[in-house]
Amino acid sequence: MSDGLRLPAPLRYLSLLLVLGASGNCLAMSLDQQFAGLASCSVEQVFLDPSNQQLSGQYFVERQLQPCDLDEGARFCVKDQFHGLAVHAIGIPYRGPFSVHALYLDADVQTARQQLGQGFDGDGVQAPLLIADPKNPGGSVLYCDPDSQ
């Protein structure tokens, strides 16, 4: 390439940043991808470490999420989608013997069940539970608690 076709250094860096910024969204992990194992309750390596407050799980790390509530689990307030259903919060393990992963949906149980379809019906394997959200009338909670199944 001749020097006459090269961009000045500041423009090269700016164009690189624009390319990285434009492609960054394509590389971000979706909630569907992070919780792909939820249908069989096999969500692994997604937790908040209580000893050093480090998040595990690419979805959480990429977005630099901070919990909106901490108890035995860590609850993250979000606005996202899981299989086309609006999600307003995510629960992941934090401390104690609890290993619950939960998605707090805006849809009621019947609507969520219809939208999620057969992939979440158990079919002989461990399956998540779908219950009405006691703190959000009209909403539901899709969760896996291996200790209670």
PDB file of N, CA and C in Angstrom, residues 7 10-23:
ATOM      1  N   LEU A   7      -4.362   6.433   5.915  1.00  0.00           N
ATOM      2  CA  LEU A   7      -5.001   7.463   6.730  1.00  0.00           C
ATOM      3  C   LEU A   7      -4.006   7.986   7.757  1.00  0.00           C
ATOM      4  N   PRO A  10      -4.346   9.562  13.665  1.00  0.00           N
ATOM      5  CA  PRO A  10      -5.571   9.788  14.448  1.00  0.00           C
ATOM      6  C   PRO A  10      -6.817   9.222  13.760  1.00  0.00           C
ATOM      7  N   LEU A  11      -6.878   9.316  12.444  1.00  0.00           N
ATOM      8  CA  LEU A  11      -8.035   8.774  11.730  1.00  0.00           C
ATOM      9  C   LEU A  11      -8.018   7.255  11.704  1.00  0.00           C
ATOM     10  N   ARG A  12      -6.833   6.653  11.646  1.00  0.00           N
ATOM     11  CA  ARG A  12      -6.742   5.185  11.703  1.00  0.00           C
ATOM     12  C   ARG A  12      -7.287   4.687  13.033  1.00  0.00           C
ATOM     13  N   TYR A  13      -6.880   5.352  14.130  1.00  0.00           N
ATOM     14  CA  TYR A  13      -7.360   4.928  15.453  1.00  0.00           C
ATOM     15  C   TYR A  13      -8.858   5.141  15.586  1.00  0.00           C
ATOM     16  N   LEU A  14      -9.360   6.257  15.092  1.00  0.00           N
ATOM     17  CA  LEU A  14     -10.782   6.527  15.146  1.00  0.00           C
ATOM     18  C   LEU A  14     -11.552   5.479  14.349  1.00  0.00           C
ATOM     19  N   SER A  15     -11.085   5.150  13.165  1.00  0.00           N
ATOM     20  CA  SER A  15     -11.779   4.153  12.357  1.00  0.00           C
ATOM     21  C   SER A  15     -11.725   2.778  13.019  1.00  0.00           C
ATOM     22  N   LEU A  16     -10.615   2.458  13.678  1.00  0.00           N
ATOM     23  CA  LEU A  16     -10.522   1.194  14.406  1.00  0.00           C
ATOM     24  C   LEU A  16     -11.535   1.168  15.541  1.00  0.00           C
ATOM     25  N   LEU A  17     -11.654   2.263  16.294  1.00  0.00           N
ATOM     26  CA  LEU A  17     -12.625   2.332  17.381  1.00  0.00           C
ATOM     27  C   LEU A  17     -14.046   2.192  16.866  1.00  0.00           C
ATOM     28  N   LEU A  18     -14.343   2.813  15.739  1.00  0.00           N
ATOM     29  CA  LEU A  18     -15.676   2.702  15.155  1.00  0.00           C
ATOM     30  C   LEU A  18     -15.974   1.267  14.743  1.00  0.00           C
ATOM     31  N   VAL A  19     -15.007   0.592  14.150  1.00  0.00           N
ATOM     32  CA  VAL A  19     -15.198  -0.805  13.754  1.00  0.00           C
ATOM     33  C   VAL A  19     -15.395  -1.672  14.984  1.00  0.00           C
ATOM     34  N   LEU A  20     -14.568  -1.484  16.009  1.00  0.00           N
ATOM     35  CA  LEU A  20     -14.703  -2.267  17.230  1.00  0.00           C
ATOM     36  C   LEU A  20     -16.027  -1.985  17.915  1.00  0.00           C
ATOM     37  N   GLY A  21     -16.422  -0.736  17.958  1.00  0.00           N
ATOM     38  CA  GLY A  21     -17.700  -0.383  18.578  1.00  0.00           C
ATOM     39  C   GLY A  21     -18.870  -0.978  17.828  1.00  0.00           C
ATOM     40  N   ALA A  22     -18.819  -0.963  16.523  1.00  0.00           N
ATOM     41  CA  ALA A  22     -19.912  -1.513  15.718  1.00  0.00           C
ATOM     42  C   ALA A  22     -19.983  -3.019  15.845  1.00  0.00           C
ATOM     43  N   SER A  23     -18.833  -3.682  15.963  1.00  0.00           N
ATOM     44  CA  SER A  23     -18.844  -5.136  16.049  1.00  0.00           C
ATOM     45  C   SER A  23     -18.996  -5.625  17.477  1.00  0.00           C
TER      46      SER A  23
END
